[in-house]
Amino acid sequence: MSFVYRTSFKDIAALVDLLTECRLGPSIAIYEPGFLRATLAYEKAGRLPAGAFVKFYFAGPTTFSTAAGAT
């Protein structure tokens, strides 16, 4: 089975509005440069919800499913 992991800019805007309204900080996972660019654009515009927690994930030649010892 294959799929594309995506979150549209429209979805991001709706989530940011909801989180801001509810006074909740998002947990943001940065897997690739596009995710970082979108997050930084919200920060620069002053729209990143308060309490945002940004996590960076770095990968090498293996993935979580192909790491040593994974079956």
mmCIF file of N, CA and C in Angstrom:
data_model
loop_
_atom_site.group_PDB
_atom_site.id
_atom_site.type_symbol
_atom_site.label_atom_id
_atom_site.label_comp_id
_atom_site.label_asym_id
_atom_site.label_seq_id
_atom_site.Cartn_x
_atom_site.Cartn_y
_atom_site.Cartn_z
ATOM 1 N N MET A 1 0.843 -1.177 0.000
ATOM 2 C CA MET A 1 0.000 0.000 0.000
ATOM 3 C C MET A 1 0.889 1.241 0.000
ATOM 4 N N SER A 2 0.549 2.213 -0.801
ATOM 5 C CA SER A 2 1.299 3.459 -0.805
ATOM 6 C C SER A 2 0.320 4.624 -0.652
ATOM 7 N N PHE A 3 0.823 5.702 -0.119
ATOM 8 C CA PHE A 3 0.001 6.891 0.054
ATOM 9 C C PHE A 3 0.908 8.106 0.069
ATOM 10 N N VAL A 4 0.313 9.264 -0.096
ATOM 11 C CA VAL A 4 1.038 10.519 -0.037
ATOM 12 C C VAL A 4 0.622 11.234 1.234
ATOM 13 N N TYR A 5 1.606 11.572 2.062
ATOM 14 C CA TYR A 5 1.357 12.320 3.292
ATOM 15 C C TYR A 5 1.338 13.788 2.914
ATOM 16 N N ARG A 6 0.202 14.450 3.096
ATOM 17 C CA ARG A 6 0.148 15.856 2.737
ATOM 18 C C ARG A 6 -0.834 16.598 3.629
ATOM 19 N N THR A 7 -0.558 17.849 3.811
ATOM 20 C CA THR A 7 -1.446 18.771 4.486
ATOM 21 C C THR A 7 -1.447 20.037 3.630
ATOM 22 N N SER A 8 -2.607 20.372 3.086
ATOM 23 C CA SER A 8 -2.679 21.520 2.186
ATOM 24 C C SER A 8 -2.533 22.828 2.966
ATOM 25 N N PHE A 9 -2.199 23.904 2.255
ATOM 26 C CA PHE A 9 -2.108 25.219 2.899
ATOM 27 C C PHE A 9 -3.462 25.628 3.466
ATOM 28 N N LYS A 10 -4.540 25.230 2.797
ATOM 29 C CA LYS A 10 -5.894 25.511 3.294
ATOM 30 C C LYS A 10 -6.128 24.793 4.625
ATOM 31 N N ASP A 11 -5.700 23.530 4.715
ATOM 32 C CA ASP A 11 -5.833 22.770 5.962
ATOM 33 C C ASP A 11 -5.001 23.398 7.074
ATOM 34 N N ILE A 12 -3.781 23.812 6.740
ATOM 35 C CA ILE A 12 -2.899 24.437 7.735
ATOM 36 C C ILE A 12 -3.542 25.713 8.265
ATOM 37 N N ALA A 13 -4.075 26.548 7.372
ATOM 38 C CA ALA A 13 -4.701 27.804 7.790
ATOM 39 C C ALA A 13 -5.883 27.540 8.722
ATOM 40 N N ALA A 14 -6.702 26.551 8.398
ATOM 41 C CA ALA A 14 -7.853 26.223 9.246
ATOM 42 C C ALA A 14 -7.401 25.724 10.615
ATOM 43 N N LEU A 15 -6.356 24.903 10.636
ATOM 44 C CA LEU A 15 -5.844 24.389 11.907
ATOM 45 C C LEU A 15 -5.231 25.500 12.755
ATOM 46 N N VAL A 16 -4.490 26.392 12.121
ATOM 47 C CA VAL A 16 -3.891 27.519 12.846
ATOM 48 C C VAL A 16 -4.992 28.387 13.452
ATOM 49 N N ASP A 17 -6.039 28.658 12.691
ATOM 50 C CA ASP A 17 -7.157 29.452 13.210
ATOM 51 C C ASP A 17 -7.820 28.761 14.400
ATOM 52 N N LEU A 18 -8.053 27.458 14.283
ATOM 53 C CA LEU A 18 -8.688 26.707 15.364
ATOM 54 C C LEU A 18 -7.811 26.682 16.616
ATOM 55 N N LEU A 19 -6.530 26.418 16.446
ATOM 56 C CA LEU A 19 -5.611 26.374 17.582
ATOM 57 C C LEU A 19 -5.511 27.732 18.268
ATOM 58 N N THR A 20 -5.474 28.796 17.470
ATOM 59 C CA THR A 20 -5.405 30.141 18.036
ATOM 60 C C THR A 20 -6.679 30.450 18.821
ATOM 61 N N GLU A 21 -7.824 30.124 18.244
ATOM 62 C CA GLU A 21 -9.110 30.362 18.904
ATOM 63 C C GLU A 21 -9.212 29.595 20.221
ATOM 64 N N CYS A 22 -8.714 28.365 20.230
ATOM 65 C CA CYS A 22 -8.783 27.519 21.428
ATOM 66 C C CYS A 22 -7.608 27.742 22.374
ATOM 67 N N ARG A 23 -6.692 28.641 21.990
ATOM 68 C CA ARG A 23 -5.502 28.941 22.786
ATOM 69 C C ARG A 23 -4.676 27.682 23.063
ATOM 70 N N LEU A 24 -4.449 26.908 22.002
ATOM 71 C CA LEU A 24 -3.653 25.688 22.081
ATOM 72 C C LEU A 24 -2.415 25.828 21.207
ATOM 73 N N GLY A 25 -1.293 25.329 21.684
ATOM 74 C CA GLY A 25 -0.062 25.339 20.903
ATOM 75 C C GLY A 25 0.097 24.030 20.155
ATOM 76 N N PRO A 26 0.380 24.087 18.862
ATOM 77 C CA PRO A 26 0.547 22.860 18.080
ATOM 78 C C PRO A 26 1.902 22.203 18.321
ATOM 79 N N SER A 27 1.952 20.909 18.087
ATOM 80 C CA SER A 27 3.201 20.170 18.047
ATOM 81 C C SER A 27 3.494 19.954 16.568
ATOM 82 N N ILE A 28 4.563 20.564 16.069
ATOM 83 C CA ILE A 28 4.859 20.569 14.640
ATOM 84 C C ILE A 28 6.087 19.705 14.371
ATOM 85 N N ALA A 29 5.937 18.741 13.473
ATOM 86 C CA ALA A 29 7.044 17.860 13.101
ATOM 87 C C ALA A 29 7.611 18.313 11.766
ATOM 88 N N ILE A 30 8.899 18.598 11.718
ATOM 89 C CA ILE A 30 9.572 19.039 10.489
ATOM 90 C C ILE A 30 10.343 17.849 9.927
ATOM 91 N N TYR A 31 9.841 17.298 8.814
ATOM 92 C CA TYR A 31 10.489 16.161 8.164
ATOM 93 C C TYR A 31 11.266 16.571 6.916
ATOM 94 N N GLU A 32 10.894 17.707 6.329
ATOM 95 C CA GLU A 32 11.540 18.128 5.096
ATOM 96 C C GLU A 32 11.461 19.647 4.978
ATOM 97 N N PRO A 33 12.248 20.251 4.091
ATOM 98 C CA PRO A 33 12.342 21.714 4.017
ATOM 99 C C PRO A 33 11.016 22.436 3.789
ATOM 100 N N GLY A 34 10.094 21.843 3.064
ATOM 101 C CA GLY A 34 8.808 22.484 2.820
ATOM 102 C C GLY A 34 8.032 22.711 4.116
ATOM 103 N N PHE A 35 8.116 21.746 5.041
ATOM 104 C CA PHE A 35 7.440 21.891 6.329
ATOM 105 C C PHE A 35 8.041 23.062 7.092
ATOM 106 N N LEU A 36 9.362 23.191 7.026
ATOM 107 C CA LEU A 36 10.044 24.281 7.720
ATOM 108 C C LEU A 36 9.684 25.632 7.108
ATOM 109 N N ARG A 37 9.648 25.703 5.783
ATOM 110 C CA ARG A 37 9.289 26.962 5.125
ATOM 111 C C ARG A 37 7.895 27.419 5.531
ATOM 112 N N ALA A 38 6.942 26.515 5.571
ATOM 113 C CA ALA A 38 5.573 26.873 5.962
ATOM 114 C C ALA A 38 5.533 27.349 7.409
ATOM 115 N N THR A 39 6.235 26.660 8.292
ATOM 116 C CA THR A 39 6.264 27.039 9.708
ATOM 117 C C THR A 39 6.908 28.414 9.883
ATOM 118 N N LEU A 40 8.019 28.645 9.203
ATOM 119 C CA LEU A 40 8.698 29.939 9.309
ATOM 120 C C LEU A 40 7.857 31.074 8.724
ATOM 121 N N ALA A 41 7.077 30.783 7.694
ATOM 122 C CA ALA A 41 6.200 31.815 7.117
ATOM 123 C C ALA A 41 5.151 32.242 8.137
ATOM 124 N N TYR A 42 4.580 31.283 8.863
ATOM 125 C CA TYR A 42 3.608 31.617 9.907
ATOM 126 C C TYR A 42 4.276 32.393 11.039
ATOM 127 N N GLU A 43 5.488 32.011 11.398
ATOM 128 C CA GLU A 43 6.220 32.724 12.447
ATOM 129 C C GLU A 43 6.507 34.163 12.010
ATOM 130 N N LYS A 44 6.983 34.329 10.793
ATOM 131 C CA LYS A 44 7.315 35.658 10.285
ATOM 132 C C LYS A 44 6.084 36.559 10.220
ATOM 133 N N ALA A 45 4.933 35.976 9.900
ATOM 134 C CA ALA A 45 3.677 36.733 9.805
ATOM 135 C C ALA A 45 3.040 36.973 11.173
ATOM 136 N N GLY A 46 3.663 36.411 12.235
ATOM 137 C CA GLY A 46 3.102 36.562 13.574
ATOM 138 C C GLY A 46 1.853 35.736 13.793
ATOM 139 N N ARG A 47 1.688 34.667 13.010
ATOM 140 C CA ARG A 47 0.484 33.837 13.078
ATOM 141 C C ARG A 47 0.713 32.462 13.683
ATOM 142 N N LEU A 48 1.941 32.137 14.059
ATOM 143 C CA LEU A 48 2.202 30.836 14.676
ATOM 144 C C LEU A 48 1.590 30.855 16.065
ATOM 145 N N PRO A 49 0.695 29.914 16.378
ATOM 146 C CA PRO A 49 0.030 29.940 17.679
ATOM 147 C C PRO A 49 1.027 29.892 18.844
ATOM 148 N N ALA A 50 0.691 30.619 19.904
ATOM 149 C CA ALA A 50 1.532 30.629 21.109
ATOM 150 C C ALA A 50 1.683 29.205 21.628
ATOM 151 N N GLY A 51 2.879 28.899 22.097
ATOM 152 C CA GLY A 51 3.136 27.572 22.659
ATOM 153 C C GLY A 51 3.498 26.521 21.626
ATOM 154 N N ALA A 52 3.713 26.928 20.377
ATOM 155 C CA ALA A 52 4.067 25.960 19.336
ATOM 156 C C ALA A 52 5.356 25.231 19.723
ATOM 157 N N PHE A 53 5.369 23.940 19.498
ATOM 158 C CA PHE A 53 6.517 23.085 19.803
ATOM 159 C C PHE A 53 6.977 22.479 18.478
ATOM 160 N N VAL A 54 8.171 22.856 18.028
ATOM 161 C CA VAL A 54 8.671 22.406 16.734
ATOM 162 C C VAL A 54 9.745 21.348 16.940
ATOM 163 N N LYS A 55 9.554 20.192 16.292
ATOM 164 C CA LYS A 55 10.505 19.082 16.380
ATOM 165 C C LYS A 55 11.097 18.825 14.999
ATOM 166 N N PHE A 56 12.404 18.617 14.967
ATOM 167 C CA PHE A 56 13.091 18.330 13.711
ATOM 168 C C PHE A 56 13.462 16.849 13.671
ATOM 169 N N TYR A 57 13.182 16.201 12.551
ATOM 170 C CA TYR A 57 13.518 14.794 12.358
ATOM 171 C C TYR A 57 14.548 14.716 11.233
ATOM 172 N N PHE A 58 15.682 14.109 11.523
ATOM 173 C CA PHE A 58 16.752 13.957 10.548
ATOM 174 C C PHE A 58 16.888 12.477 10.207
ATOM 175 N N ALA A 59 17.098 12.172 8.940
ATOM 176 C CA ALA A 59 17.186 10.778 8.515
ATOM 177 C C ALA A 59 18.458 10.561 7.711
ATOM 178 N N GLY A 60 18.899 9.342 7.720
ATOM 179 C CA GLY A 60 20.052 8.937 6.934
ATOM 180 C C GLY A 60 19.616 7.919 5.901
ATOM 181 N N PRO A 61 20.475 6.963 5.608
ATOM 182 C CA PRO A 61 20.167 5.987 4.572
ATOM 183 C C PRO A 61 19.083 4.980 4.980
ATOM 184 N N THR A 62 18.705 4.948 6.247
ATOM 185 C CA THR A 62 17.668 4.017 6.684
ATOM 186 C C THR A 62 16.429 4.799 7.108
ATOM 187 N N THR A 63 15.330 4.098 7.222
ATOM 188 C CA THR A 63 14.094 4.688 7.728
ATOM 189 C C THR A 63 13.736 3.960 9.008
ATOM 190 N N PHE A 64 12.656 4.359 9.648
ATOM 191 C CA PHE A 64 12.235 3.675 10.869
ATOM 192 C C PHE A 64 11.970 2.200 10.611
ATOM 193 N N SER A 65 11.445 1.875 9.437
ATOM 194 C CA SER A 65 11.117 0.482 9.146
ATOM 195 C C SER A 65 12.304 -0.332 8.653
ATOM 196 N N THR A 66 13.400 0.308 8.236
ATOM 197 C CA THR A 66 14.547 -0.440 7.744
ATOM 198 C C THR A 66 15.758 -0.333 8.663
ATOM 199 N N ALA A 67 15.576 0.265 9.826
ATOM 200 C CA ALA A 67 16.689 0.413 10.770
ATOM 201 C C ALA A 67 17.152 -0.957 11.243
ATOM 202 N N ALA A 68 18.394 -1.034 11.685
ATOM 203 C CA ALA A 68 18.951 -2.296 12.156
ATOM 204 C C ALA A 68 18.047 -2.897 13.236
ATOM 205 N N GLY A 69 17.731 -4.147 13.090
ATOM 206 C CA GLY A 69 16.927 -4.852 14.077
ATOM 207 C C GLY A 69 15.432 -4.793 13.794
ATOM 208 N N ALA A 70 14.983 -3.948 12.886
ATOM 209 C CA ALA A 70 13.557 -3.874 12.567
ATOM 210 C C ALA A 70 13.197 -5.041 11.676
ATOM 211 N N THR A 71 12.020 -5.573 11.875
ATOM 212 C CA THR A 71 11.580 -6.697 11.031
ATOM 213 C C THR A 71 10.342 -6.337 10.273
#
